């Protein structure tokens, strides 16, 4: 089962490393998606977060927002991405990150039915609040997909307890108040927040937003179970700076193995 495989794989990792890429942000558009996924798999990543371009994002910072606009200019749509994913194989589980409006436009049941034939094991929908999760949660459960919850640094302890109860896949810990990016003005209390969340959660806690340096990776390995790196990877892929990416990903994974 994909959900059990996702959880088992992530729990089995000494430290989790999840790169984020934007679907369709390749000089060959979606035709280049398998190539990028193969590249990341060859480096031994834990999972791959795959963003869907959206014209009105709420969590994406400038680097990822521009990647989304480039992808939209290549006529990428959620339906085309899912169609391409039906042909793509990935050793690492794929996590789809999209907003709720494209999901509604696609049709909830239609999307989830179509994802069953892909290597997508989880969904992140940042603008779907916990209180409205029942719109999609039963449908996700019946189709063996994990609906991954996000927890921010401003989430109080009582809400953290609610969010980790019944959580699937992993907890996505948002390290910044704001959007994704390469900035890293982390609050001093962040480490304590992550340690508390990790103690509460029965599944891995993976930290994301703003992580673009190896020292950030090392820092968050100490207080969580791994990291998501987005903007740095998206930017290097855009400029074809593969030597920089090779070095960063290899060293980040090595840091997790120490």
mmCIF file of C-alpha atoms in Angstrom:
data_model
loop_
_atom_site.group_PDB
_atom_site.id
_atom_site.type_symbol
_atom_site.label_atom_id
_atom_site.label_comp_id
_atom_site.label_asym_id
_atom_site.label_seq_id
_atom_site.Cartn_x
_atom_site.Cartn_y
_atom_site.Cartn_z
ATOM 1 C CA UNK A 1 0.000 0.000 0.000
ATOM 2 C CA UNK A 2 1.355 3.436 -0.938
ATOM 3 C CA UNK A 3 0.513 5.178 2.339
ATOM 4 C CA UNK A 4 2.061 2.435 4.449
ATOM 5 C CA UNK A 5 5.067 2.392 2.111
ATOM 6 C CA UNK A 6 5.486 6.156 2.512
ATOM 7 C CA UNK A 7 5.343 6.022 6.311
ATOM 8 C CA UNK A 8 7.577 2.946 6.499
ATOM 9 C CA UNK A 9 10.154 4.484 4.182
ATOM 10 C CA UNK A 10 10.272 7.783 6.041
ATOM 11 C CA UNK A 11 10.406 6.114 9.456
ATOM 12 C CA UNK A 12 13.228 3.933 8.160
ATOM 13 C CA UNK A 13 15.360 6.881 7.093
ATOM 14 C CA UNK A 14 17.980 8.060 9.557
ATOM 15 C CA UNK A 15 17.122 11.598 8.435
ATOM 16 C CA UNK A 16 14.644 12.545 5.732
ATOM 17 C CA UNK A 17 15.584 14.687 2.748
ATOM 18 C CA UNK A 18 12.721 15.833 0.508
ATOM 19 C CA UNK A 19 13.466 18.102 -2.459
ATOM 20 C CA UNK A 20 10.649 20.228 -3.897
ATOM 21 C CA UNK A 21 10.319 20.731 -7.649
ATOM 22 C CA UNK A 22 7.712 22.543 -9.736
ATOM 23 C CA UNK A 23 5.950 20.358 -12.304
ATOM 24 C CA UNK A 24 6.469 21.726 -15.811
ATOM 25 C CA UNK A 25 9.323 24.077 -14.867
ATOM 26 C CA UNK A 26 11.746 22.501 -17.320
ATOM 27 C CA UNK A 27 12.879 23.683 -20.736
ATOM 28 C CA UNK A 28 10.867 20.771 -22.175
ATOM 29 C CA UNK A 29 7.897 21.403 -19.877
ATOM 30 C CA UNK A 30 6.239 18.267 -18.534
ATOM 31 C CA UNK A 31 8.254 16.197 -21.030
ATOM 32 C CA UNK A 32 11.245 16.877 -18.762
ATOM 33 C CA UNK A 33 9.549 15.813 -15.529
ATOM 34 C CA UNK A 34 10.725 12.189 -15.620
ATOM 35 C CA UNK A 35 14.303 13.410 -16.197
ATOM 36 C CA UNK A 36 14.209 15.602 -13.058
ATOM 37 C CA UNK A 37 12.587 12.867 -10.966
ATOM 38 C CA UNK A 38 15.219 10.366 -12.177
ATOM 39 C CA UNK A 39 17.981 12.838 -11.289
ATOM 40 C CA UNK A 40 16.685 13.208 -7.733
ATOM 41 C CA UNK A 41 16.139 9.458 -7.354
ATOM 42 C CA UNK A 42 19.729 8.845 -8.451
ATOM 43 C CA UNK A 43 20.845 10.934 -5.472
ATOM 44 C CA UNK A 44 18.860 8.763 -3.053
ATOM 45 C CA UNK A 45 16.299 11.301 -1.816
ATOM 46 C CA UNK A 46 13.657 10.145 0.679
ATOM 47 C CA UNK A 47 10.635 11.465 -1.249
ATOM 48 C CA UNK A 48 9.946 14.171 -3.839
ATOM 49 C CA UNK A 49 7.483 17.024 -3.321
ATOM 50 C CA UNK A 50 5.965 17.979 -6.645
ATOM 51 C CA UNK A 51 4.380 21.424 -6.880
ATOM 52 C CA UNK A 52 1.459 22.201 -9.174
ATOM 53 C CA UNK A 53 1.625 25.698 -10.721
ATOM 54 C CA UNK A 54 -1.095 28.042 -9.507
ATOM 55 C CA UNK A 55 -1.666 31.683 -10.413
ATOM 56 C CA UNK A 56 -2.635 32.762 -6.886
ATOM 57 C CA UNK A 57 -0.406 30.901 -4.414
ATOM 58 C CA UNK A 58 -0.554 31.649 -0.684
ATOM 59 C CA UNK A 59 2.500 29.777 0.626
ATOM 60 C CA UNK A 60 4.966 30.096 -2.241
ATOM 61 C CA UNK A 61 7.695 32.704 -2.062
ATOM 62 C CA UNK A 62 9.134 34.557 -5.074
ATOM 63 C CA UNK A 63 11.379 31.756 -6.419
ATOM 64 C CA UNK A 64 8.638 29.140 -6.459
ATOM 65 C CA UNK A 65 6.016 31.637 -7.592
ATOM 66 C CA UNK A 66 8.165 32.490 -10.642
ATOM 67 C CA UNK A 67 8.693 28.768 -11.299
ATOM 68 C CA UNK A 68 4.910 28.392 -11.278
ATOM 69 C CA UNK A 69 4.509 31.233 -13.753
ATOM 70 C CA UNK A 70 7.125 29.699 -16.086
ATOM 71 C CA UNK A 71 5.294 26.400 -15.885
ATOM 72 C CA UNK A 72 1.915 28.015 -16.571
ATOM 73 C CA UNK A 73 3.436 29.703 -19.646
ATOM 74 C CA UNK A 74 4.203 26.167 -20.871
ATOM 75 C CA UNK A 75 0.499 25.356 -20.495
ATOM 76 C CA UNK A 76 0.941 23.089 -17.469
ATOM 77 C CA UNK A 77 -2.306 22.142 -15.762
ATOM 78 C CA UNK A 78 -3.097 19.783 -12.911
ATOM 79 C CA UNK A 79 -4.836 17.453 -15.364
ATOM 80 C CA UNK A 80 -1.768 17.356 -17.642
ATOM 81 C CA UNK A 81 0.523 16.718 -14.652
ATOM 82 C CA UNK A 82 -1.604 13.808 -13.460
ATOM 83 C CA UNK A 83 -1.679 12.439 -17.018
ATOM 84 C CA UNK A 84 2.138 12.618 -17.168
ATOM 85 C CA UNK A 85 2.461 11.030 -13.722
ATOM 86 C CA UNK A 86 0.520 8.057 -15.038
ATOM 87 C CA UNK A 87 3.552 7.309 -17.240
ATOM 88 C CA UNK A 88 6.250 8.197 -14.694
ATOM 89 C CA UNK A 89 7.937 5.803 -12.298
ATOM 90 C CA UNK A 90 9.693 7.031 -9.172
ATOM 91 C CA UNK A 91 11.613 4.987 -6.614
ATOM 92 C CA UNK A 92 11.022 7.735 -4.036
ATOM 93 C CA UNK A 93 7.362 8.358 -3.122
ATOM 94 C CA UNK A 94 5.884 11.458 -4.770
ATOM 95 C CA UNK A 95 4.051 14.050 -2.688
ATOM 96 C CA UNK A 96 1.751 16.360 -4.649
ATOM 97 C CA UNK A 97 1.560 19.964 -3.368
ATOM 98 C CA UNK A 98 -1.359 21.922 -4.733
ATOM 99 C CA UNK A 99 -4.011 24.392 -3.663
ATOM 100 C CA UNK A 100 -7.642 23.514 -3.140
ATOM 101 C CA UNK A 101 -9.095 25.416 -6.086
ATOM 102 C CA UNK A 102 -7.334 23.310 -8.759
ATOM 103 C CA UNK A 103 -8.462 20.207 -6.860
ATOM 104 C CA UNK A 104 -12.067 21.426 -6.906
ATOM 105 C CA UNK A 105 -11.823 22.315 -10.596
ATOM 106 C CA UNK A 106 -10.502 18.839 -11.380
ATOM 107 C CA UNK A 107 -13.143 17.209 -9.205
ATOM 108 C CA UNK A 108 -12.226 15.635 -5.870
ATOM 109 C CA UNK A 109 -13.109 12.058 -6.681
ATOM 110 C CA UNK A 110 -11.839 12.284 -10.251
ATOM 111 C CA UNK A 111 -8.441 13.533 -9.103
ATOM 112 C CA UNK A 112 -8.045 10.925 -6.385
ATOM 113 C CA UNK A 113 -9.159 8.144 -8.728
ATOM 114 C CA UNK A 114 -6.599 9.251 -11.319
ATOM 115 C CA UNK A 115 -3.812 9.498 -8.727
ATOM 116 C CA UNK A 116 -4.311 5.858 -7.767
ATOM 117 C CA UNK A 117 -2.592 4.855 -10.998
ATOM 118 C CA UNK A 118 0.489 6.974 -10.204
ATOM 119 C CA UNK A 119 3.400 6.875 -7.731
ATOM 120 C CA UNK A 120 1.857 9.758 -5.767
ATOM 121 C CA UNK A 121 1.583 8.654 -2.125
ATOM 122 C CA UNK A 122 0.566 11.888 -0.451
ATOM 123 C CA UNK A 123 -1.082 15.280 -0.837
ATOM 124 C CA UNK A 124 -0.256 18.664 0.685
ATOM 125 C CA UNK A 125 -2.995 21.307 0.377
ATOM 126 C CA UNK A 126 -1.768 24.387 2.300
ATOM 127 C CA UNK A 127 -5.031 26.336 2.063
ATOM 128 C CA UNK A 128 -7.196 23.493 3.327
ATOM 129 C CA UNK A 129 -7.678 24.107 7.086
ATOM 130 C CA UNK A 130 -7.853 21.179 9.487
ATOM 131 C CA UNK A 131 -11.484 22.127 10.249
ATOM 132 C CA UNK A 132 -12.461 21.509 6.597
ATOM 133 C CA UNK A 133 -10.356 18.406 6.087
ATOM 134 C CA UNK A 134 -13.472 16.237 6.107
ATOM 135 C CA UNK A 135 -14.193 17.543 2.592
ATOM 136 C CA UNK A 136 -11.472 15.262 1.277
ATOM 137 C CA UNK A 137 -10.088 13.081 4.096
ATOM 138 C CA UNK A 138 -12.536 10.143 3.713
ATOM 139 C CA UNK A 139 -11.905 10.061 -0.034
ATOM 140 C CA UNK A 140 -8.143 10.136 0.483
ATOM 141 C CA UNK A 141 -8.278 7.338 3.064
ATOM 142 C CA UNK A 142 -10.238 5.038 0.784
ATOM 143 C CA UNK A 143 -7.686 5.523 -2.000
ATOM 144 C CA UNK A 144 -4.503 4.883 -0.020
ATOM 145 C CA UNK A 145 -3.166 8.434 -0.117
ATOM 146 C CA UNK A 146 -1.786 10.399 2.837
ATOM 147 C CA UNK A 147 -3.208 13.870 3.505
ATOM 148 C CA UNK A 148 -0.192 15.612 5.018
ATOM 149 C CA UNK A 149 -0.805 18.268 7.658
ATOM 150 C CA UNK A 150 1.211 21.440 8.119
ATOM 151 C CA UNK A 151 2.028 22.863 11.557
ATOM 152 C CA UNK A 152 3.372 26.394 11.905
ATOM 153 C CA UNK A 153 5.528 27.917 14.605
ATOM 154 C CA UNK A 154 2.494 29.878 15.853
ATOM 155 C CA UNK A 155 0.401 26.724 16.357
ATOM 156 C CA UNK A 156 -0.268 26.385 20.077
ATOM 157 C CA UNK A 157 0.206 23.143 21.955
ATOM 158 C CA UNK A 158 -3.503 22.208 22.070
ATOM 159 C CA UNK A 159 -3.815 22.583 18.314
ATOM 160 C CA UNK A 160 -0.565 20.690 17.790
ATOM 161 C CA UNK A 161 -2.080 17.793 19.742
ATOM 162 C CA UNK A 162 -5.144 17.866 17.458
ATOM 163 C CA UNK A 163 -3.034 18.001 14.305
ATOM 164 C CA UNK A 164 -0.766 15.077 15.169
ATOM 165 C CA UNK A 165 -3.732 12.900 16.170
ATOM 166 C CA UNK A 166 -4.453 10.721 13.150
ATOM 167 C CA UNK A 167 -1.861 12.479 10.990
ATOM 168 C CA UNK A 168 -0.589 10.582 7.967
ATOM 169 C CA UNK A 169 2.754 10.302 6.176
ATOM 170 C CA UNK A 170 4.657 12.998 8.022
ATOM 171 C CA UNK A 171 4.050 16.300 9.765
ATOM 172 C CA UNK A 172 5.219 19.260 7.663
ATOM 173 C CA UNK A 173 6.636 21.751 10.172
ATOM 174 C CA UNK A 174 6.650 25.280 8.736
ATOM 175 C CA UNK A 175 9.747 26.989 10.109
ATOM 176 C CA UNK A 176 8.844 30.558 9.154
ATOM 177 C CA UNK A 177 5.939 32.943 9.528
ATOM 178 C CA UNK A 178 5.545 33.778 5.863
ATOM 179 C CA UNK A 179 6.209 32.181 2.519
ATOM 180 C CA UNK A 180 8.836 29.815 1.148
ATOM 181 C CA UNK A 181 12.181 31.170 0.031
ATOM 182 C CA UNK A 182 15.882 31.241 0.693
ATOM 183 C CA UNK A 183 15.656 33.629 3.623
ATOM 184 C CA UNK A 184 16.260 32.049 7.020
ATOM 185 C CA UNK A 185 15.525 34.557 9.760
ATOM 186 C CA UNK A 186 14.362 31.826 12.073
ATOM 187 C CA UNK A 187 12.883 32.716 15.458
ATOM 188 C CA UNK A 188 14.888 31.761 18.521
ATOM 189 C CA UNK A 189 12.083 29.619 19.936
ATOM 190 C CA UNK A 190 11.874 27.519 16.749
ATOM 191 C CA UNK A 191 14.114 24.713 17.986
ATOM 192 C CA UNK A 192 12.061 24.249 21.158
ATOM 193 C CA UNK A 193 8.870 24.320 19.095
ATOM 194 C CA UNK A 194 10.185 21.583 16.781
ATOM 195 C CA UNK A 195 11.411 19.445 19.672
ATOM 196 C CA UNK A 196 7.996 19.681 21.356
ATOM 197 C CA UNK A 197 6.183 18.844 18.131
ATOM 198 C CA UNK A 198 8.482 15.907 17.521
ATOM 199 C CA UNK A 199 7.788 14.539 20.994
ATOM 200 C CA UNK A 200 4.034 14.804 20.369
ATOM 201 C CA UNK A 201 3.999 13.238 16.920
ATOM 202 C CA UNK A 202 3.908 9.476 16.335
ATOM 203 C CA UNK A 203 5.063 10.032 12.745
ATOM 204 C CA UNK A 204 8.129 11.901 11.401
ATOM 205 C CA UNK A 205 8.293 15.691 11.661
ATOM 206 C CA UNK A 206 9.927 17.241 8.590
ATOM 207 C CA UNK A 207 10.907 20.930 8.603
ATOM 208 C CA UNK A 208 10.513 23.177 5.585
ATOM 209 C CA UNK A 209 10.389 26.821 4.398
ATOM 210 C CA UNK A 210 13.549 28.873 4.012
ATOM 211 C CA UNK A 211 16.064 26.021 4.139
ATOM 212 C CA UNK A 212 18.808 26.769 1.623
ATOM 213 C CA UNK A 213 22.074 26.182 3.482
ATOM 214 C CA UNK A 214 23.774 23.052 4.719
ATOM 215 C CA UNK A 215 24.024 24.571 8.186
ATOM 216 C CA UNK A 216 20.227 24.862 8.188
ATOM 217 C CA UNK A 217 19.986 21.174 7.278
ATOM 218 C CA UNK A 218 22.353 20.231 10.118
ATOM 219 C CA UNK A 219 20.451 22.432 12.572
ATOM 220 C CA UNK A 220 17.035 20.969 11.806
ATOM 221 C CA UNK A 221 18.315 17.408 11.809
ATOM 222 C CA UNK A 222 18.951 17.930 15.537
ATOM 223 C CA UNK A 223 15.365 18.883 16.367
ATOM 224 C CA UNK A 224 13.268 17.194 13.679
ATOM 225 C CA UNK A 225 13.347 14.099 11.485
ATOM 226 C CA UNK A 226 14.400 15.784 8.260
ATOM 227 C CA UNK A 227 13.991 18.690 5.899
ATOM 228 C CA UNK A 228 12.194 19.850 2.766
ATOM 229 C CA UNK A 229 14.308 22.056 0.480
ATOM 230 C CA UNK A 230 12.430 23.969 -2.218
ATOM 231 C CA UNK A 231 13.561 27.360 -3.470
ATOM 232 C CA UNK A 232 17.282 26.515 -3.565
ATOM 233 C CA UNK A 233 16.649 23.428 -5.681
ATOM 234 C CA UNK A 234 14.120 25.130 -7.965
ATOM 235 C CA UNK A 235 16.561 27.983 -8.586
ATOM 236 C CA UNK A 236 19.518 25.701 -9.393
ATOM 237 C CA UNK A 237 17.399 23.543 -11.702
ATOM 238 C CA UNK A 238 16.250 26.657 -13.554
ATOM 239 C CA UNK A 239 19.845 27.689 -14.216
ATOM 240 C CA UNK A 240 21.050 24.125 -14.933
ATOM 241 C CA UNK A 241 23.580 24.424 -12.089
ATOM 242 C CA UNK A 242 23.825 20.680 -11.601
ATOM 243 C CA UNK A 243 27.332 20.675 -10.022
ATOM 244 C CA UNK A 244 25.977 22.942 -7.243
ATOM 245 C CA UNK A 245 22.927 20.709 -6.829
ATOM 246 C CA UNK A 246 25.003 17.515 -6.846
ATOM 247 C CA UNK A 247 27.165 18.893 -4.073
ATOM 248 C CA UNK A 248 24.290 20.266 -1.977
ATOM 249 C CA UNK A 249 22.060 17.187 -2.160
ATOM 250 C CA UNK A 250 24.925 14.750 -1.556
ATOM 251 C CA UNK A 251 26.174 16.708 1.457
ATOM 252 C CA UNK A 252 22.652 17.174 2.853
ATOM 253 C CA UNK A 253 21.983 13.440 2.678
ATOM 254 C CA UNK A 254 25.381 12.703 4.173
ATOM 255 C CA UNK A 255 24.623 15.049 7.073
ATOM 256 C CA UNK A 256 21.530 12.960 7.729
ATOM 257 C CA UNK A 257 23.547 9.769 7.833
ATOM 258 C CA UNK A 258 25.967 11.003 10.493
#
